[in-house]
């Protein structure tokens, strides 16, 4: 269940971004996908369109219409911030971070790293106690 605090926080974020309820066009359409006969018979999927910008989202995550209304507004806010305001959303930041981690090192960076490892290895070797054989 989505509590009042979450709804209030979302409304506040939407107003700060410049998205107002009177600018939204909301439709309820038949869903599809998993969920069986219940999903296919009820209009629980929410289609939300922001009239000034033309952005639209479709959300059918949940079986409950009230939950889908909340999720659709959150999706629209993220889309608005990323496309219109050119701000990176939390999800986009995570994707960029993972992409950077998986990226291969350049040849120069790899050589530099190996050189540093070699120096570190020499320092460690110099710390060893002399063996009894010498």
Coordinates of N, CA, C and O in Angstrom, one line a residue:
X1 N 0.8 -1.2 0.0 CA 0.0 0.0 0.0 C 0.9 1.2 0.0 O 1.9 1.3 0.7
X2 N 0.5 2.2 -0.8 CA 1.3 3.5 -0.9 C 0.7 4.4 0.2 O -0.5 4.8 0.1
X3 N 1.6 4.9 1.1 CA 1.1 5.7 2.2 C 1.0 7.2 1.8 O 1.5 7.6 0.8
X4 N 0.4 7.9 2.6 CA 0.1 9.4 2.4 C 1.4 10.1 2.3 O 1.5 11.1 1.5
X5 N 2.5 9.8 3.1 CA 3.7 10.5 3.0 C 4.4 10.4 1.6 O 4.9 11.4 1.1
X6 N 4.3 9.2 1.0 CA 4.9 9.0 -0.3 C 4.1 9.9 -1.4 O 4.7 10.5 -2.2
X7 N 2.8 9.9 -1.2 CA 2.0 10.6 -2.2 C 2.3 12.1 -2.0 O 2.4 12.8 -3.1
X8 N 2.3 12.6 -0.8 CA 2.6 14.0 -0.6 C 4.0 14.4 -1.1 O 4.2 15.5 -1.7
X9 N 5.0 13.5 -0.9 CA 6.3 13.8 -1.4 C 6.4 13.9 -2.9 O 7.0 14.8 -3.4
X10 N 5.7 13.0 -3.6 CA 5.6 13.0 -5.0 C 4.9 14.3 -5.5 O 5.4 14.9 -6.5
X11 N 3.8 14.6 -4.9 CA 3.1 15.9 -5.3 C 4.0 17.1 -5.2 O 4.0 17.9 -6.1
X12 N 4.8 17.1 -4.1 CA 5.7 18.3 -3.8 C 6.8 18.3 -4.9 O 7.1 19.4 -5.5
X13 N 7.3 17.1 -5.2 CA 8.4 17.1 -6.3 C 7.9 17.5 -7.6 O 8.5 18.2 -8.4
X14 N 6.6 17.1 -7.9 CA 6.0 17.4 -9.2 C 5.8 18.9 -9.3 O 6.0 19.5 -10.3
X15 N 5.3 19.5 -8.2 CA 5.1 21.0 -8.2 C 6.4 21.8 -8.4 O 6.5 22.8 -9.1
X16 N 7.4 21.3 -7.7 CA 8.8 21.9 -7.8 C 9.3 21.8 -9.2 O 10.0 22.8 -9.7
X17 N 9.0 20.7 -9.9 CA 9.5 20.5 -11.3 C 8.6 21.3 -12.3 O 9.0 21.6 -13.4
X18 N 7.4 21.7 -11.9 CA 6.5 22.5 -12.8 C 5.5 21.6 -13.4 O 4.9 22.0 -14.5
X19 N 5.1 20.5 -12.8 CA 4.1 19.6 -13.4 C 2.9 19.7 -12.4 O 3.0 19.4 -11.2
X20 N 1.8 20.1 -13.0 CA 0.6 20.3 -12.1 C -0.5 19.4 -12.6 O -0.6 19.0 -13.8
X21 N -1.4 19.0 -11.7 CA -2.5 18.0 -12.0 C -3.4 18.5 -13.1 O -3.8 17.7 -13.9
X22 N -3.6 19.8 -13.2 CA -4.5 20.3 -14.3 C -3.9 20.2 -15.6 O -4.6 20.3 -16.7
X23 N -2.6 20.0 -15.7 CA -1.9 19.8 -17.0 C -1.8 18.4 -17.4 O -1.3 18.1 -18.5
X24 N -2.3 17.5 -16.6 CA -2.2 16.0 -16.9 C -3.6 15.5 -17.5 O -4.6 15.9 -17.1
X25 N -3.4 14.7 -18.5 CA -4.6 14.0 -19.1 C -4.4 12.5 -18.7 O -3.4 11.9 -19.0
X26 N -5.4 12.0 -18.0 CA -5.3 10.6 -17.5 C -6.4 9.7 -18.1 O -7.6 10.1 -18.2
X27 N -6.0 8.6 -18.6 CA -6.9 7.6 -19.1 C -6.7 6.2 -18.5 O -5.5 5.9 -18.2
X28 N -7.7 5.4 -18.3 CA -7.6 4.1 -17.8 C -7.9 3.1 -18.9 O -9.0 3.2 -19.5
X29 N -6.9 2.3 -19.2 CA -7.1 1.3 -20.3 C -6.9 -0.1 -19.9 O -6.4 -0.4 -18.8
X30 N -7.3 -1.0 -20.7 CA -7.2 -2.4 -20.4 C -5.7 -2.8 -20.4 O -5.0 -2.4 -21.3
X31 N -5.4 -3.6 -19.4 CA -4.0 -4.0 -19.3 C -3.7 -5.3 -20.1 O -4.6 -5.9 -20.7
X32 N -2.5 -5.7 -20.1 CA -2.1 -6.9 -20.8 C -0.9 -7.5 -20.0 O -0.3 -6.9 -19.2
X33 N -0.6 -8.8 -20.3 CA 0.6 -9.4 -19.7 C 0.1 -10.4 -18.6 O -1.0 -10.8 -18.6
X34 N 1.0 -10.7 -17.7 CA 0.7 -11.6 -16.6 C -0.3 -11.1 -15.6 O -0.3 -9.9 -15.5
X35 N -1.0 -11.9 -15.0 CA -2.0 -11.5 -14.1 C -3.4 -12.2 -14.4 O -4.3 -12.1 -13.6
X36 N -3.4 -12.8 -15.5 CA -4.6 -13.6 -15.8 C -5.8 -12.8 -16.3 O -5.7 -11.7 -16.8
X37 N -6.9 -13.4 -16.1 CA -8.2 -12.9 -16.6 C -8.5 -11.5 -16.0 O -9.0 -10.6 -16.6
X38 N -8.1 -11.3 -14.7 CA -8.4 -10.1 -14.0 C -7.8 -8.9 -14.7 O -8.4 -7.9 -14.9
X39 N -6.5 -9.0 -15.1 CA -5.8 -7.9 -15.8 C -6.5 -7.6 -17.1 O -6.6 -6.5 -17.5
X40 N -6.9 -8.7 -17.9 CA -7.4 -8.5 -19.2 C -8.8 -7.9 -19.2 O -9.3 -7.4 -20.2
X41 N -9.5 -8.0 -18.1 CA -10.9 -7.5 -18.0 C -11.1 -6.2 -17.4 O -12.0 -5.5 -17.7
X42 N -10.2 -5.7 -16.5 CA -10.3 -4.5 -15.9 C -9.4 -3.4 -16.4 O -8.3 -3.7 -16.9
X43 N -9.8 -2.2 -16.3 CA -9.1 -1.0 -16.9 C -8.2 -0.5 -15.7 O -8.5 0.6 -15.2
X44 N -7.2 -1.2 -15.3 CA -6.3 -0.8 -14.2 C -5.0 -0.1 -14.7 O -4.3 0.5 -14.0
X45 N -4.7 -0.3 -16.0 CA -3.5 0.4 -16.6 C -3.8 1.9 -16.8 O -4.8 2.2 -17.3
X46 N -2.8 2.7 -16.4 CA -3.0 4.1 -16.4 C -2.1 4.7 -17.6 O -0.9 4.4 -17.7
X47 N -2.8 5.5 -18.4 CA -2.1 6.2 -19.5 C -2.1 7.7 -19.1 O -3.2 8.3 -18.9
X48 N -0.9 8.3 -18.9 CA -0.8 9.7 -18.4 C -0.1 10.5 -19.4 O 1.0 10.1 -19.9
X49 N -0.6 11.7 -19.8 CA 0.0 12.6 -20.7 C 0.1 14.0 -20.1 O -0.9 14.5 -19.6
X50 N 1.3 14.5 -20.2 CA 1.5 15.9 -19.8 C 1.3 16.8 -21.0 O 2.1 16.8 -22.0
X51 N 0.2 17.5 -21.0 CA -0.2 18.3 -22.2 C 0.8 19.3 -22.7 O 1.1 19.4 -23.9
X52 N 1.4 20.2 -21.8 CA 2.3 21.2 -22.3 C 3.6 20.6 -23.0 O 4.0 21.2 -24.0
X53 N 4.1 19.5 -22.5 CA 5.3 19.0 -23.2 C 5.1 17.9 -24.1 O 5.9 17.5 -24.9
X54 N 3.9 17.2 -24.0 CA 3.6 16.1 -24.9 C 4.1 14.8 -24.4 O 4.0 13.8 -25.1
X55 N 4.8 14.7 -23.2 CA 5.3 13.5 -22.7 C 4.2 12.6 -22.2 O 3.2 13.1 -21.7
X56 N 4.3 11.3 -22.5 CA 3.3 10.4 -22.0 C 3.9 9.1 -21.5 O 5.0 8.7 -21.9
X57 N 3.3 8.5 -20.5 CA 3.7 7.2 -19.9 C 2.5 6.3 -19.8 O 1.4 6.7 -19.7
X58 N 2.8 5.0 -19.8 CA 1.8 4.0 -19.6 C 2.3 3.1 -18.5 O 3.4 2.6 -18.6
X59 N 1.5 2.9 -17.5 CA 1.9 2.0 -16.3 C 0.8 1.0 -16.0 O -0.3 1.3 -15.7
X60 N 1.3 -0.2 -16.0 CA 0.4 -1.3 -15.6 C 1.1 -2.3 -14.7 O 1.0 -3.5 -14.8
X61 N 2.0 -1.7 -13.8 CA 2.8 -2.6 -12.9 C 2.0 -3.4 -11.9 O 2.3 -4.5 -11.7
X62 N 1.0 -2.8 -11.4 CA 0.2 -3.4 -10.3 C -1.2 -3.7 -10.8 O -1.7 -3.2 -11.8
X63 N -1.9 -4.6 -10.0 CA -3.3 -4.9 -10.3 C -4.2 -3.8 -9.9 O -5.3 -3.6 -10.4
X64 N -3.8 -3.0 -8.9 CA -4.6 -1.9 -8.4 C -4.4 -0.6 -9.2 O -3.3 -0.2 -9.5
X65 N -5.5 0.0 -9.6 CA -5.5 1.2 -10.3 C -4.9 2.4 -9.6 O -4.1 3.2 -10.1
X66 N -5.1 2.4 -8.3 CA -4.6 3.5 -7.4 C -3.0 3.5 -7.4 O -2.4 4.5 -7.4
X67 N -2.5 2.2 -7.3 CA -1.0 2.1 -7.3 C -0.5 2.5 -8.7 O 0.6 3.2 -8.8
X68 N -1.2 2.1 -9.8 CA -0.7 2.4 -11.1 C -0.7 3.9 -11.3 O 0.1 4.5 -12.0
X69 N -1.7 4.6 -10.7 CA -1.8 6.1 -10.9 C -0.5 6.7 -10.2 O 0.1 7.6 -10.8
X70 N -0.2 6.2 -9.1 CA 1.0 6.7 -8.4 C 2.3 6.5 -9.2 O 3.1 7.4 -9.4
X71 N 2.5 5.2 -9.6 CA 3.7 4.8 -10.4 C 3.8 5.6 -11.7 O 4.9 6.0 -12.1
X72 N 2.6 5.8 -12.3 CA 2.6 6.6 -13.6 C 3.1 8.0 -13.4 O 3.9 8.6 -14.2
X73 N 2.6 8.6 -12.3 CA 3.1 10.0 -12.0 C 4.6 10.0 -11.7 O 5.3 11.0 -12.1
X74 N 5.1 9.0 -11.0 CA 6.5 9.0 -10.7 C 7.3 8.8 -12.0 O 8.4 9.4 -12.1
X75 N 6.8 7.9 -12.8 CA 7.5 7.7 -14.1 C 7.5 9.0 -15.0 O 8.5 9.3 -15.6
X76 N 6.4 9.7 -15.0 CA 6.3 10.9 -15.8 C 7.3 12.0 -15.2 O 7.9 12.7 -16.0
X77 N 7.4 12.1 -13.9 CA 8.3 13.0 -13.3 C 9.7 12.7 -13.7 O 10.5 13.6 -14.1
X78 N 10.1 11.4 -13.6 CA 11.5 11.0 -14.0 C 11.8 11.4 -15.5 O 12.8 11.9 -15.8
X79 N 10.8 11.0 -16.3 CA 10.9 11.3 -17.7 C 11.0 12.8 -18.0 O 11.9 13.2 -18.8
X80 N 10.2 13.6 -17.3 CA 10.3 15.0 -17.5 C 11.6 15.6 -17.1 O 12.2 16.4 -17.8
X81 N 12.1 15.2 -15.9 CA 13.4 15.7 -15.4 C 14.5 15.3 -16.3 O 15.5 16.1 -16.6
X82 N 14.5 14.1 -16.9 CA 15.6 13.6 -17.7 C 15.6 14.3 -19.1 O 16.6 14.6 -19.7
X83 N 14.4 14.4 -19.7 CA 14.3 14.9 -21.1 C 14.2 16.4 -21.2 O 14.8 17.0 -22.0
X84 N 13.4 17.0 -20.3 CA 13.1 18.5 -20.4 C 14.2 19.2 -19.6 O 14.8 20.2 -20.1
X85 N 14.4 18.9 -18.4 CA 15.3 19.6 -17.5 C 16.8 19.1 -17.7 O 17.7 19.7 -17.1
X86 N 17.0 18.0 -18.4 CA 18.3 17.5 -18.7 C 19.0 17.1 -17.4 O 20.2 17.2 -17.3
X87 N 18.3 16.7 -16.4 CA 18.9 16.2 -15.1 C 18.9 14.7 -15.2 O 18.1 14.0 -15.7
X88 N 20.0 14.1 -14.5 CA 20.1 12.7 -14.5 C 19.3 12.2 -13.3 O 19.4 12.7 -12.2
X89 N 18.4 11.2 -13.6 CA 17.7 10.6 -12.5 C 18.5 9.6 -11.7 O 19.6 9.2 -12.2
X90 N 18.1 9.1 -10.6 CA 18.8 8.2 -9.8 C 19.1 6.9 -10.6 O 20.2 6.4 -10.6
X91 N 18.1 6.5 -11.3 CA 18.3 5.2 -12.1 C 19.3 5.4 -13.2 O 20.2 4.5 -13.4
X92 N 19.3 6.6 -13.9 CA 20.3 6.9 -14.9 C 21.7 6.9 -14.4 O 22.7 6.5 -15.0
X93 N 21.8 7.5 -13.2 CA 23.1 7.6 -12.5 C 23.7 6.2 -12.2 O 24.9 5.9 -12.4
X94 N 22.8 5.3 -11.7 CA 23.3 3.9 -11.5 C 23.7 3.2 -12.7 O 24.7 2.5 -12.7
X95 N 23.0 3.4 -13.8 CA 23.3 2.8 -15.1 C 24.7 3.3 -15.6 O 25.5 2.5 -16.0
X96 N 24.9 4.6 -15.5 CA 26.1 5.2 -15.9 C 27.3 4.7 -15.1 O 28.4 4.4 -15.6
X97 N 27.1 4.5 -13.8 CA 28.1 4.0 -12.9 C 28.5 2.6 -13.3 O 29.7 2.3 -13.4
X98 N 27.5 1.7 -13.5 CA 27.8 0.4 -13.9 C 28.5 0.3 -15.3 O 29.5 -0.4 -15.4
X99 N 28.1 1.2 -16.2 CA 28.7 1.2 -17.5 C 30.2 1.6 -17.4 O 31.0 1.0 -18.0
X100 N 30.5 2.6 -16.5 CA 31.8 3.0 -16.3 C 32.7 1.9 -15.7 O 33.8 1.7 -16.0
X101 N 32.1 1.2 -14.7 CA 32.8 0.1 -14.1 C 33.2 -1.0 -15.1 O 34.2 -1.7 -15.0
X102 N 32.3 -1.3 -16.0 CA 32.5 -2.4 -16.9 C 33.4 -2.0 -18.1 O 33.9 -2.9 -18.8
X103 N 33.6 -0.7 -18.3 CA 34.4 -0.2 -19.4 C 35.9 -0.7 -19.2 O 36.4 -0.7 -18.1
X104 N 36.5 -1.1 -20.3 CA 37.9 -1.6 -20.3 C 38.8 -0.4 -20.2 O 38.5 0.7 -20.6
X105 N 39.9 -0.6 -19.5 CA 40.9 0.4 -19.4 C 41.6 0.7 -20.7 O 41.8 -0.2 -21.5
X106 N 42.1 1.9 -20.9 CA 42.8 2.2 -22.1 C 44.2 1.6 -22.0 O 44.6 1.3 -20.9
X107 N 44.9 1.5 -23.1 CA 46.2 0.9 -23.1 C 47.2 1.6 -22.2 O 47.9 1.0 -21.4
X108 N 47.1 3.0 -22.3 CA 48.0 3.8 -21.5 C 47.7 3.6 -20.0 O 48.6 3.5 -19.2
X109 N 46.4 3.6 -19.6 CA 46.0 3.4 -18.2 C 46.5 2.1 -17.7 O 46.9 1.9 -16.6
X110 N 46.4 1.1 -18.5 CA 46.7 -0.3 -18.1 C 48.3 -0.4 -17.9 O 48.7 -0.9 -16.9
X111 N 49.0 0.2 -18.8 CA 50.5 0.3 -18.7 C 50.9 1.0 -17.4 O 51.8 0.5 -16.6
X112 N 50.2 2.1 -17.1 CA 50.5 2.9 -15.9 C 50.2 2.1 -14.6 O 51.0 2.0 -13.7
X113 N 49.1 1.4 -14.7 CA 48.7 0.5 -13.5 C 49.7 -0.6 -13.3 O 50.1 -0.8 -12.1
X114 N 50.1 -1.2 -14.4 CA 51.1 -2.3 -14.2 C 52.5 -1.8 -13.7 O 53.1 -2.5 -12.9
X115 N 52.8 -0.6 -14.2 CA 54.1 0.0 -13.7 C 54.0 0.3 -12.2 O 55.0 0.0 -11.5
X116 N 52.9 0.8 -11.7 CA 52.7 1.1 -10.3 C 52.7 -0.2 -9.5 O 53.3 -0.3 -8.4
X117 N 52.2 -1.3 -10.0 CA 52.2 -2.6 -9.4 C 53.6 -3.1 -9.3 O 54.0 -3.7 -8.2
X118 N 54.4 -2.9 -10.3 CA 55.8 -3.3 -10.3 C 56.6 -2.6 -9.2 O 57.4 -3.2 -8.5
X119 N 56.4 -1.3 -9.1 CA 57.1 -0.5 -8.1 C 56.7 -1.0 -6.7 O 57.5 -1.1 -5.8
X120 N 55.4 -1.2 -6.5 CA 54.9 -1.7 -5.2 C 55.5 -3.0 -4.9 O 55.9 -3.3 -3.7
X121 N 55.6 -3.9 -5.9 CA 56.2 -5.2 -5.7 C 57.7 -5.1 -5.2 O 58.2 -5.8 -4.3
X122 N 58.4 -4.1 -5.8 CA 59.8 -3.9 -5.4 C 59.9 -3.4 -4.0 O 60.8 -3.9 -3.3
X123 N 59.0 -2.6 -3.6 CA 59.0 -2.0 -2.2 C 58.8 -3.2 -1.3 O 59.5 -3.3 -0.2
X124 N 57.8 -4.1 -1.6 CA 57.5 -5.2 -0.7 C 58.7 -6.2 -0.6 O 58.9 -6.7 0.5
X125 N 59.4 -6.4 -1.7 CA 60.5 -7.3 -1.7 C 61.6 -6.8 -0.8 O 62.3 -7.5 -0.1
X126 N 61.8 -5.5 -0.8 CA 62.9 -4.9 0.1 C 62.5 -5.0 1.5 O 63.4 -4.9 2.4
X127 N 61.3 -5.2 1.9 CA 60.9 -5.4 3.3 C 61.2 -6.7 3.9 O 61.2 -6.9 5.1
X128 N 61.4 -7.7 3.0 CA 61.6 -9.1 3.5 C 62.9 -9.2 4.3 O 63.9 -8.6 4.0
X129 N 62.8 -10.1 5.3 CA 64.0 -10.3 6.1 C 64.9 -11.2 5.3 O 64.6 -12.0 4.6
X130 N 66.2 -10.9 5.5 CA 67.2 -11.7 4.8 C 67.1 -13.2 5.3 O 66.9 -13.5 6.5
X131 N 67.2 -14.1 4.4 CA 67.1 -15.5 4.7 C 68.4 -16.0 5.4 O 69.4 -15.4 5.3
X132 N 68.3 -17.1 6.1 CA 69.4 -17.6 6.9 C 70.5 -18.1 6.0 O 71.7 -18.2 6.3
X133 N 70.1 -18.5 4.8 CA 71.1 -19.1 3.8 C 72.1 -18.0 3.3 O 73.2 -18.4 3.0
X134 N 71.8 -16.8 3.3 CA 72.6 -15.8 2.7 C 73.7 -15.4 3.6 O 73.9 -15.3 4.7

